[in-house]
Amino acid sequence: MADPVLDVRDLHVALHTRRGVIHAVDHVSLHIDPGETLALVGESGCGKTMTALSVIGLVPKPPGVIEGGQVLLGGDDLVPKSDEEMRRLRGDRMAMVFQEPMTSLDPVFTIGAQLMETLLAHRAISRADAHAQSVAMLKRVQIPEAERRMDNYPHELSGGMRQRVMIAIALLCRPDLLIADEPTTALDVTTQAQILELLRELRGEFGMALLLITHALGVVAEMADRVAVMYAGRVVETAGVEEIFANPRHPYTKGLLASIPDLADGQERLATIPGTVPNLLHKPPGCCFWPRCPIAEARCRAQEPALAELAPGHQAACWKASA
Amino acid sequence: MLRYVLRRLALLVPMAFIISIVVFVAMRMIPVDPGELVLGPWATAEQRELARQKLGLDQSIPVQYLRYVTTAFQGDLGRSIKSGKEVTELIRATVPNSLMLGGTALALAYLIAIPLGVVAAVRQNTLVDQGAMGFALIGISIPNFWLGLLLVLVFAVNLRWLPATGSGTAAHLILPAVTLGLQYTAIVARMTRSSVLEVLRQDFVRTLHAKGLRRGRIIYMHVLKNAVIPVISLLGLHIGGVVGGAVIVETIFAWPGMGALLVNSIIARDYPIVQAVLTLLGVAVLLANLLADVLYAAADRRIKM
Amino acid sequence: MTEAPRKTRMGRRALMKSAALLTGAAALPGPASAQETPVKGGVLRYGLSVEPQRMNQLNTTWMTDATQHIYDRLVTRTPTGEYVPHLATWTTSADGLEWRFKLKPGIKFHSGDPVTSEAVRWWFEQAKDPKGFFGFKGSYSAVDSVAVVDELTTSVKLKQPDPNLPFILYTVYSSIHNPKTYARLGKDAYGVSGVDGTGGFKLKEFTPGDKLVIERNDAYAWAPPFVKNQGPPHLDGIVYRHFADDASRTAAIEAGDMDIIVQPTLADVDRLRANPNFTVISKPMPAARTMYFNTEVAPWNDKRVRQAIAHSIQRKPIIDRLLFGQGVEAYSIVPPTFKDMYLPDTTGYFPYNIAKAKALLAEAGLKDSDGDGFVEFQGKPWEPEMLVIALSEITQLAQVVQAQAARIGIKLKIVQLDGQSISARTLAGDFGILTGFYLWDGPDTIMDWWLYSGNIPATNRSRTRSPEMDKVIEQMRASTTLPERMTHIKAMQKLLHGDLCTIIPIYHPLDIYVISKRVHGYAPNSATLYPRMHDVWLAKA
Ligand SMILES: Nc1ncnc2c1ncn2[C@@H]1O[C@H](COP(=O)(O)OP(=O)(O)OP(=O)(O)O)[C@@H](O)[C@H]1O
Ligand SMILES: [Mg+2]
């Protein structure tokens, strides 16, 4: 098997806020192989976005501090890299699409300008070439009248169109890794399906690895090869997509799956596990899920379980999972 | 957009009339002895009456206004009661000076304030930011006349680098423009700073970083263009204020502008001048606001006209 | 009317042979090195405290310095106070009823037109025209008819003898114009966009709010006999600029923008005097800052109340602190520099005396019965308004007066107004007390205007009605000799400041000139309202 495109090892990102230290990414490890799609799931606030941002080097500093760990992109550790080195990688070898297409584009520049500047930032090409490539990419993400759209301002496009533009921008430089942070959450159902379909096609065509962050297990089922479940800044379970749906081992994962009324409806939010996400400022000792865990016992409260290989490619962090 | 501008321009005409009527009536409400205006304090009763007739003040106000408007349309705004100069000539002499002073002051203010505000925002809570905002606070709180005299003392009286007063050369323009511009610099710098901070918080800035753009390009192209839009709308207010409101600076520097002309004329009840200058200023303010709106719309395509 | 601002410097009707003035003049220092050889050329920059006005006395009473230099008069006055021929010589008939003015030959207007007797006749006609706007036609009331005798001679017939006529003809208000140019430009534009006089300077540019520029009249060859330079002026021209703000005006000369300024900031006078680059000349102004009552409004109609206020005024701190010493205590409307007119006894009439003031108030029924420290009027708390013209010097004065009146239990309320509003209210009689000033080089005339009952309300705005005063004024007007007139002028002061107390003088301000050392031959003195420019020259830088 080829080396992973992205290999995150024991990454620890803390946010030093005025109220205290938030361990938003708490010793996270994950990897994605070339062409593979890893779905990162978990309730709101569990650290998915922060994990993604630390990969592309956009953790807000302050308050964020990378406390430890490695982020290997094609075997090359990104953590010690300078700002300028990271800038060169961003948008070129790795790219990111954000959740809110309505606000993720600069409202006072044309679509064309925003596409072209990405290319011009990374490639020594003429403006004419940049223009041509941008138009081609717009066509590739199935934007009708691509040539004319180049001169449009973001507000003249629908949400779905804007997300296509975002995807086009991300893919312009043919990155090895695309991070999509809830790319469809803000869109209506039909558009969501179209965007997911587009992503699937493009992934096949460009052969890039995809880190797909989502709340929606329906999306996971459709898109992912493997799944990593995050809870309170930690990865609590990771496995192949079929395995996780068929055989969830962590009580949190089980809770997530149970909360889906209909797998086909990708909209359902994960909100039906009793209790709330722990305050990351005051994590409980032991397993951080125990306050909400139906099967917690004394040990869970005292000692933190580590990720343990339960089956090939299937890991979970639960004292009771191996039982 | 063109239609919108034309419609606004067409609206200027009735607005100008309303302004001129308000000014006309207001000027005639003020207790004033026209004889004394024309002749000085020692005029006799019959001379005062003659002066009243000469100024047309024996007529009713509507008749006076009609007379004024008809002659005004023939390009005759009357003569200054005090100096005897034709009002059109006075306006022609002072308007370019006011525009030059106001324009330079505002240009200076915006050219300094916008980079200052951006730097302060980008380096938020650092010494640079505190320095810039401290400067802005001083700029807002220092009274014009005090700053003006201070600058004169330092640069004209002690260092002798620049003339203290008067007009005519570029050197004459520097001190009054700086004095007048400072408070605008301060206001605009603060406005720019908060505007930039707000833009920096917006989602698209993260996208720009994710695209791998250089920080300079992000700040000075994207953030700046977004951030100056609310600052532009301030410009409309400033253009009006800087032309009519430069009285103190004009007085300190003996700068022959419209502000001092207006205030001196109000004090002297020289109403042909007051009438014309106030009407003109009113129209100028309306035009400035229109200009600001057009700029605003040009900068931000989301604004529909 | 008490505000006759600086600009209204006109001649007075007084029979002022000026011996008094000239004593003052002799004491004044002239700029150093005045004896060096004059250099031709250069433009003098002159900073005014009052805006230049139209230079046509037929259409305004506002005057400006340049009027002195642009025009000449038939008569002029020597530094020793005699009236001597300037444009014309004259003879008087034995009965004093006919004056013949014979123009000196060869005098030309700026336009090149010769000055003829027709211009003189025209001038007299304009001045006495009852429908005209000439503010001083009263001074010409003795003139009956004017006729041209020949090309250069004009005959003026009087209704009664007027020994004051040379004085009238000497003032800037009797400047001679070219009637042809006057007719061509019209009376509105004449004096504004163009003038045509015979003076040593011609009008070059007049931009109100900016500058007034005059330039040398190279044809000038008729300077008055007592002027050293008999040819055209040394200066190429003069630029007058107006500075409303004393501090900027002062800064302008310190920065080298101006060569001469008038009225620097008072606090800077001593410093400027010590500066070797400048000469500072100060002379008492023919002016007084005063308190002025409406004698038709209670309780100011009670002279005891007015006298109480007079006793409350303490002048020395006002001069020391407000004026930085640049002023003279005033007990009479007549400044002490007018030696022949001034009545020294006035200083003793109402000295600063709180106890006396309080006693007078009590006598008048103004007592503090509620114990708040202030007197009640008609049983009610009393805070009378004092109108104050909104000029910093006068408002500061008003504040001191307010504090001083409080010492005798009168709580004054300061109402700041602009000159026009004050004028309207005083004309209508809508005031009780006023802090004002006059500036006039004839204090005798001021008393006539301010106190004669026939002048109510036009100029007598205190509405002073005193049969005794009226009688003295009428006697003064009728006097035929100078000593007689002076006796009456002194009697007027005795009445006004001794008992009537409708006007309380506080101080006489100073005329202060700051002159750069570049400037030579500029010698302001009490004899000339607008110092002559004929001998002035600029040292080359
Ligand atoms: N700039 C910041 N300052 C302080 N705390 C932050 C900041 N950004 C995120 N956090 C906190 O870090 C934790 C992780 O946030 P993150 O955005 O990664 O969550 P998420 O899993 O992406 O949630 P969502 O599904 O809502 O996007 C949260 O508790 C959040 O409150
Ligand atoms: Mg997120």
Coordinates of N, CA, C and O in Angstrom, one line a residue, chain A residues 21 105 156 170 176 224 240 262 265 289 295-296:
Chain A
V21 N -7.6 27.0 29.2 CA -7.0 26.3 28.0 C -8.0 25.3 27.5 O -8.5 24.5 28.2
L105 N -16.8 33.7 0.0 CA -16.2 34.4 -1.1 C -16.2 35.9 -0.8 O -17.1 36.4 -0.2
E156 N -24.4 37.5 -7.1 CA -25.2 37.2 -8.3 C -25.4 35.7 -8.5 O -26.0 35.3 -9.4
A170 N -10.6 25.5 -5.0 CA -9.8 24.5 -4.3 C -9.1 23.6 -5.2 O -8.0 23.1 -5.0
D176 N -3.2 17.4 -3.7 CA -3.2 16.0 -3.3 C -4.3 15.8 -2.2 O -4.8 14.7 -2.1
A224 N -17.8 8.1 2.2 CA -16.6 7.8 2.8 C -16.1 6.4 2.6 O -16.8 5.5 2.3
G240 N -13.4 1.3 8.8 CA -13.9 1.3 7.5 C -15.4 1.7 7.6 O -16.1 1.4 8.6
D262 N -33.5 7.9 9.4 CA -33.5 7.3 8.1 C -32.2 7.6 7.4 O -31.8 8.8 7.2
D265 N -31.9 9.9 4.4 CA -32.1 11.4 4.6 C -30.9 12.0 5.3 O -30.7 11.9 6.5
F289 N -16.5 10.6 27.8 CA -17.8 10.4 27.4 C -18.7 9.8 28.6 O -19.9 9.7 28.5
I295 N -23.2 2.8 29.6 CA -22.6 1.6 30.2 C -21.4 1.9 31.1 O -20.6 1.1 31.3
A296 N -21.2 3.2 31.4 CA -20.0 3.6 32.1 C -19.9 2.9 33.5 O -20.9 2.6 34.1

